[in-house]
Amino acid sequence: MAEGYDLSDPFNKVPMQLYNDMCNWLENELGQFNLIRVGRQIGESVYNSLKANNVTNEKSTPLDYMKALVYAASTMVQDPQGRGWEIVSHDKSSIVMRRTQTFNSKLQLGLLAGLVYKCKNVFGVTVDYQEKEANGAEYDTYIIRWTNMK
């Protein structure tokens, strides 16, 4: 699938359709739960990258990470329609995120969990669909919940 693309550098651009085709292949061949596990590993990698590049730090909250995700998607994904992520709402122990880009729906469950799970003083992270395109919604919307340690 990736023949002709240089994947040695994670910042090299590839078409969104290639990304979607690869995710669909992973989901079909390995199952949705393994795809979610891949997403969680990606989320943890994104967490480490944001921290290493001083976008976030030890005191950053889950909301800080979601804001960084919104920014990263808007700057790294070249989409003339400006699709990516939106923060719909948040409180001290939850965030509702809307995926407007064509990113694989199930992989995002893991990505969001992986990002928040790594935050200091946070445990019991869950990510669930609030609305699903597959059920007729305009976009997938995810609710991320966690428990704050004192």
Coordinates of N, CA and C in Angstrom, one line a residue:
M1 N 0.8 -1.2 0.0 CA 0.0 0.0 0.0 C 0.9 1.3 0.0
A2 N 2.0 1.2 0.7 CA 2.8 2.4 0.9 C 3.9 2.5 -0.1
E3 N 3.9 1.6 -1.1 CA 5.0 1.6 -2.1 C 5.1 3.0 -2.8
G4 N 6.3 3.5 -2.8 CA 6.5 4.8 -3.4 C 6.5 5.9 -2.5
Y5 N 6.2 5.7 -1.2 CA 6.1 6.7 -0.2 C 7.3 6.5 0.8
D6 N 8.0 7.5 1.2 CA 9.0 7.4 2.2 C 8.4 7.5 3.6
L7 N 8.3 6.4 4.3 CA 7.8 6.4 5.6 C 8.8 6.4 6.7
S8 N 10.1 6.6 6.3 CA 11.2 6.6 7.3 C 11.1 7.9 8.2
D9 N 10.5 8.9 7.8 CA 10.3 10.2 8.5 C 8.8 10.4 8.8
P10 N 8.4 10.4 10.1 CA 7.0 10.5 10.4 C 6.4 11.8 9.9
F11 N 7.2 12.8 9.5 CA 6.7 14.1 9.1 C 6.5 14.2 7.6
N12 N 6.9 13.1 6.9 CA 6.7 13.1 5.4 C 5.2 12.9 5.2
K13 N 4.6 13.6 4.2 CA 3.2 13.6 4.0 C 2.8 12.4 3.1
V14 N 1.7 11.9 3.4 CA 1.0 10.8 2.6 C -0.4 11.2 2.4
P15 N -1.1 10.8 1.4 CA -2.5 11.1 1.2 C -3.4 10.5 2.3
M16 N -4.4 11.3 2.7 CA -5.3 10.8 3.7 C -5.9 9.5 3.4
Q17 N -6.2 9.3 2.1 CA -6.8 8.0 1.6 C -5.8 6.8 1.9
L18 N -4.5 7.0 1.8 CA -3.6 5.9 2.1 C -3.7 5.6 3.6
Y19 N -3.7 6.6 4.5 CA -3.9 6.4 5.9 C -5.2 5.6 6.2
N20 N -6.3 6.1 5.5 CA -7.6 5.4 5.8 C -7.5 3.9 5.3
D21 N -6.9 3.7 4.1 CA -6.8 2.4 3.6 C -6.0 1.5 4.5
M22 N -4.9 2.0 5.1 CA -4.1 1.2 6.0 C -4.9 0.9 7.3
C23 N -5.6 1.8 7.8 CA -6.4 1.6 9.0 C -7.4 0.6 8.7
N24 N -8.1 0.7 7.6 CA -9.1 -0.3 7.3 C -8.6 -1.7 7.1
W25 N -7.4 -1.8 6.5 CA -6.7 -3.1 6.4 C -6.4 -3.7 7.8
L26 N -5.8 -2.8 8.7 CA -5.5 -3.3 10.0 C -6.8 -3.8 10.7
E27 N -7.9 -3.0 10.6 CA -9.1 -3.3 11.3 C -9.7 -4.7 10.7
N28 N -9.6 -4.8 9.4 CA -10.2 -6.0 8.8 C -9.3 -7.3 9.1
E29 N -8.0 -7.1 9.1 CA -7.1 -8.2 9.2 C -6.8 -8.6 10.7
L30 N -6.7 -7.5 11.6 CA -6.3 -7.8 13.0 C -7.5 -7.6 13.9
G31 N -8.6 -7.0 13.5 CA -9.7 -6.7 14.3 C -9.8 -5.4 14.9
Q32 N -11.0 -4.9 15.3 CA -11.1 -3.5 15.8 C -10.4 -3.3 17.1
F33 N -10.3 -4.3 18.0 CA -9.7 -4.1 19.3 C -8.2 -3.9 19.1
N34 N -7.6 -4.6 18.2 CA -6.2 -4.4 17.9 C -5.9 -3.0 17.3
L35 N -6.9 -2.5 16.5 CA -6.7 -1.2 15.9 C -6.8 -0.2 17.0
I36 N -7.7 -0.4 17.9 CA -7.8 0.6 19.1 C -6.5 0.5 19.9
R37 N -5.9 -0.6 20.0 CA -4.6 -0.7 20.7 C -3.5 0.0 20.0
V38 N -3.5 -0.1 18.7 CA -2.6 0.7 17.8 C -2.8 2.2 18.1
G39 N -4.1 2.6 18.1 CA -4.4 4.0 18.4 C -3.9 4.5 19.7
R40 N -4.0 3.6 20.7 CA -3.5 4.0 22.1 C -2.0 4.2 22.0
Q41 N -1.3 3.3 21.3 CA 0.1 3.5 21.2 C 0.5 4.8 20.5
I42 N -0.3 5.1 19.5 CA -0.1 6.4 18.7 C -0.4 7.5 19.7
G43 N -1.4 7.5 20.5 CA -1.7 8.5 21.5 C -0.6 8.7 22.4
E44 N 0.0 7.6 22.9 CA 1.2 7.7 23.8 C 2.4 8.3 23.1
S45 N 2.6 8.0 21.8 CA 3.7 8.6 21.1 C 3.4 10.1 20.9
V46 N 2.2 10.5 20.6 CA 1.9 11.9 20.4 C 2.1 12.6 21.7
Y47 N 1.7 12.0 22.8 CA 1.9 12.6 24.1 C 3.4 12.9 24.3
N48 N 4.3 11.8 24.1 CA 5.7 12.0 24.3 C 6.3 13.0 23.3
S49 N 5.8 13.1 22.1 CA 6.3 14.1 21.1 C 5.9 15.5 21.6
L50 N 4.7 15.7 22.0 CA 4.3 17.0 22.5 C 5.1 17.5 23.7
K51 N 5.4 16.6 24.5 CA 6.2 16.9 25.7 C 7.6 17.2 25.3
A52 N 8.2 16.3 24.4 CA 9.6 16.5 24.0 C 9.8 17.8 23.3
N53 N 8.8 18.3 22.6 CA 8.9 19.5 21.8 C 8.4 20.8 22.6
N54 N 8.2 20.6 23.9 CA 7.8 21.6 24.8 C 6.5 22.3 24.5
V55 N 5.6 21.5 23.8 CA 4.2 22.0 23.6 C 3.4 21.8 24.9
T56 N 3.7 20.7 25.6 CA 3.1 20.5 26.9 C 4.2 20.2 27.9
N57 N 3.8 20.0 29.2 CA 4.8 19.7 30.2 C 4.2 18.8 31.3
E58 N 4.9 18.6 32.4 CA 4.4 17.8 33.5 C 3.1 18.3 34.1
K59 N 2.9 19.6 34.0 CA 1.7 20.1 34.6 C 0.5 20.2 33.7
S60 N 0.7 19.8 32.4 CA -0.4 19.9 31.4 C -1.5 18.9 31.8
T61 N -2.7 19.4 31.5 CA -4.0 18.7 31.8 C -4.5 18.0 30.6
P62 N -5.4 17.1 30.8 CA -6.0 16.5 29.6 C -6.6 17.5 28.6
L63 N -7.1 18.6 29.1 CA -7.6 19.7 28.2 C -6.4 20.3 27.4
D64 N -5.3 20.5 28.1 CA -4.1 21.0 27.4 C -3.7 20.1 26.2
Y65 N -3.8 18.8 26.5 CA -3.4 17.8 25.4 C -4.5 17.8 24.3
M66 N -5.7 18.0 24.6 CA -6.7 18.0 23.5 C -6.6 19.3 22.7
K67 N -6.2 20.4 23.4 CA -6.0 21.6 22.6 C -4.8 21.4 21.7
A68 N -3.8 20.8 22.2 CA -2.6 20.5 21.3 C -2.9 19.6 20.2
L69 N -3.8 18.6 20.4 CA -4.3 17.7 19.3 C -5.0 18.5 18.3
V70 N -5.9 19.4 18.7 CA -6.6 20.2 17.7 C -5.6 21.0 16.9
Y71 N -4.6 21.6 17.5 CA -3.6 22.4 16.8 C -2.8 21.5 15.9
A72 N -2.3 20.4 16.4 CA -1.5 19.5 15.6 C -2.2 19.1 14.3
A73 N -3.5 18.7 14.5 CA -4.3 18.2 13.3 C -4.5 19.4 12.3
S74 N -4.7 20.6 12.8 CA -4.9 21.7 11.9 C -3.6 22.1 11.2
T75 N -2.5 21.9 11.7 CA -1.2 22.3 11.1 C -0.6 21.1 10.3
M76 N -0.8 19.9 10.7 CA 0.0 18.8 10.1 C -0.9 18.1 9.0
V77 N -2.2 18.2 9.1 CA -3.0 17.6 8.1 C -3.4 18.6 7.1
Q78 N -2.9 18.5 5.9 CA -3.2 19.5 4.8 C -4.6 19.2 4.2
D79 N -5.6 19.9 4.7 CA -6.9 19.6 4.2 C -7.6 21.0 3.8
P80 N -7.9 21.2 2.6 CA -8.5 22.4 2.1 C -9.8 22.8 2.9
Q81 N -10.5 21.8 3.4 CA -11.7 22.0 4.1 C -11.4 22.3 5.6
G82 N -10.2 22.2 6.0 CA -9.8 22.6 7.4 C -10.4 21.6 8.5
R83 N -10.6 20.3 8.1 CA -11.1 19.3 9.0 C -10.0 18.8 9.9
G84 N -10.5 18.4 11.1 CA -9.5 17.8 12.1 C -10.3 17.4 13.3
W85 N -10.0 18.2 14.4 CA -10.7 18.0 15.7 C -11.2 19.2 16.2
E86 N -12.3 19.1 17.0 CA -12.9 20.3 17.7 C -13.2 19.8 19.2
I87 N -13.0 20.8 20.1 CA -13.4 20.5 21.5 C -14.8 21.1 21.6
V88 N -15.7 20.2 21.9 CA -17.2 20.6 22.0 C -17.5 21.1 23.4
S89 N -17.0 20.4 24.4 CA -17.2 20.9 25.8 C -16.2 20.2 26.7
H90 N -16.1 20.7 27.9 CA -15.2 20.1 28.9 C -15.6 20.5 30.3
D91 N -15.2 19.7 31.3 CA -15.3 20.0 32.7 C -14.0 19.4 33.4
K92 N -14.0 19.4 34.7 CA -12.8 19.0 35.4 C -12.5 17.5 35.2
S93 N -13.4 16.7 34.7 CA -13.1 15.2 34.6 C -13.6 14.6 33.2
S94 N -13.9 15.5 32.3 CA -14.4 15.0 31.0 C -14.2 16.0 29.9
I95 N -14.0 15.5 28.7 CA -13.9 16.4 27.5 C -14.7 15.7 26.4
V96 N -15.5 16.5 25.6 CA -16.2 15.9 24.5 C -15.4 16.5 23.2
M97 N -15.0 15.5 22.4 CA -14.2 15.9 21.2 C -15.0 15.4 20.0
R98 N -14.9 16.3 18.9 CA -15.6 16.0 17.7 C -14.5 15.8 16.6
R99 N -14.6 14.7 15.9 CA -13.7 14.3 14.8 C -14.3 14.8 13.5
T100 N -13.8 15.8 12.8 CA -14.4 16.2 11.6 C -13.5 15.8 10.4
Q101 N -12.4 15.3 10.6 CA -11.5 14.7 9.6 C -11.9 13.2 9.3
T102 N -11.4 12.7 8.3 CA -11.8 11.3 7.9 C -10.9 10.2 8.7
F103 N -10.2 10.6 9.7 CA -9.5 9.7 10.5 C -10.3 8.5 10.8
N104 N -9.7 7.3 10.9 CA -10.4 6.1 11.2 C -11.1 6.2 12.6
S105 N -12.4 6.0 12.6 CA -13.2 6.2 13.8 C -12.7 5.4 15.0
K106 N -12.4 4.1 14.8 CA -12.1 3.3 16.0 C -10.7 3.5 16.5
L107 N -9.7 3.8 15.6 CA -8.4 4.1 16.0 C -8.4 5.3 16.9
Q108 N -9.3 6.3 16.7 CA -9.3 7.5 17.5 C -9.7 7.2 19.0
L109 N -10.5 6.1 19.2 CA -10.8 5.7 20.6 C -9.5 5.5 21.4
G110 N -8.6 4.8 20.7 CA -7.3 4.5 21.4 C -6.4 5.7 21.5
L111 N -6.4 6.5 20.4 CA -5.5 7.7 20.4 C -5.9 8.6 21.5
L112 N -7.2 8.9 21.7 CA -7.6 9.8 22.7 C -7.3 9.3 24.1
A113 N -7.6 8.0 24.3 CA -7.3 7.4 25.6 C -5.8 7.4 25.9
G114 N -5.0 7.1 24.9 CA -3.5 7.1 25.0 C -3.0 8.4 25.4
L115 N -3.5 9.5 24.9 CA -3.1 10.9 25.2 C -3.4 11.2 26.7
V116 N -4.7 11.0 27.1 CA -5.1 11.4 28.4 C -4.6 10.4 29.5
Y117 N -4.4 9.2 29.2 CA -3.9 8.2 30.1 C -2.5 8.6 30.6
K118 N -1.7 9.2 29.8 CA -0.4 9.5 30.2 C -0.3 10.8 31.0
C119 N -1.3 11.5 31.1 CA -1.3 12.8 31.9 C -1.1 12.4 33.4
K120 N -0.3 13.3 34.1 CA -0.1 13.1 35.5 C -1.3 13.3 36.3
N121 N -1.5 12.6 37.4 CA -2.6 12.7 38.3 C -4.0 12.4 37.7
V122 N -4.0 11.5 36.6 CA -5.2 11.1 36.0 C -5.2 9.5 35.9
F123 N -6.3 8.9 36.2 CA -6.4 7.5 36.1 C -7.9 7.1 35.7
G124 N -8.1 5.9 35.4 CA -9.5 5.4 35.1 C -10.0 6.1 33.8
V125 N -9.1 6.2 32.8 CA -9.5 6.9 31.5 C -10.4 6.0 30.7
T126 N -11.6 6.5 30.3 CA -12.4 5.8 29.3 C -12.8 6.8 28.2
V127 N -12.9 6.2 27.0 CA -13.3 7.0 25.8 C -14.5 6.2 25.2
D128 N -15.6 6.9 25.0 CA -16.8 6.3 24.4 C -17.3 7.2 23.3
Y129 N -18.0 6.6 22.4 CA -18.7 7.4 21.4 C -19.9 8.1 22.1
Q130 N -20.1 9.4 21.8 CA -21.3 10.1 22.2 C -22.3 10.1 21.0
E131 N -21.7 10.3 19.8 CA -22.5 10.2 18.6 C -21.6 9.5 17.5
K132 N -22.2 8.8 16.6 CA -21.4 8.0 15.6 C -21.9 8.3 14.2
E133 N -21.0 8.6 13.3 CA -21.4 8.7 11.9 C -22.1 7.5 11.4
A134 N -21.6 6.3 11.9 CA -22.3 5.0 11.5 C -23.7 4.9 11.9
N135 N -24.1 5.7 12.9 CA -25.5 5.8 13.3 C -26.3 7.0 12.7
G136 N -25.7 7.7 11.8 CA -26.3 8.8 11.2 C -25.9 10.2 11.6
A137 N -25.0 10.3 12.6 CA -24.5 11.6 13.0 C -23.7 12.2 11.9
E138 N -23.6 13.6 11.9 CA -22.7 14.3 10.9 C -21.3 13.9 11.2
Y139 N -20.9 13.8 12.4 CA -19.5 13.5 12.8 C -19.5 12.5 14.0
D140 N -18.4 11.8 14.1 CA -18.2 11.1 15.4 C -17.8 12.1 16.5
T141 N -18.5 11.9 17.6 CA -18.2 12.7 18.8 C -17.8 11.7 19.9
Y142 N -16.7 12.0 20.6 CA -16.2 11.1 21.7 C -16.3 11.8 23.0
I143 N -16.6 11.1 24.1 CA -16.5 11.6 25.4 C -15.4 10.9 26.1
I144 N -14.5 11.7 26.6 CA -13.3 11.2 27.3 C -13.6 11.5 28.8
R145 N -13.5 10.5 29.6 CA -13.7 10.6 31.1 C -12.5 10.1 31.8
W146 N -12.3 10.7 33.0 CA -11.2 10.2 33.8 C -11.5 10.6 35.3
T147 N -10.7 10.1 36.2 CA -10.7 10.4 37.6 C -9.4 11.2 37.9
N148 N -9.5 12.3 38.6 CA -8.4 13.0 39.0 C -7.9 12.5 40.4
M149 N -6.6 12.3 40.5 CA -6.0 12.0 41.8 C -5.8 13.3 42.6
K150 N -5.9 13.2 43.8 CA -5.7 14.4 44.7 C -4.2 14.7 44.9

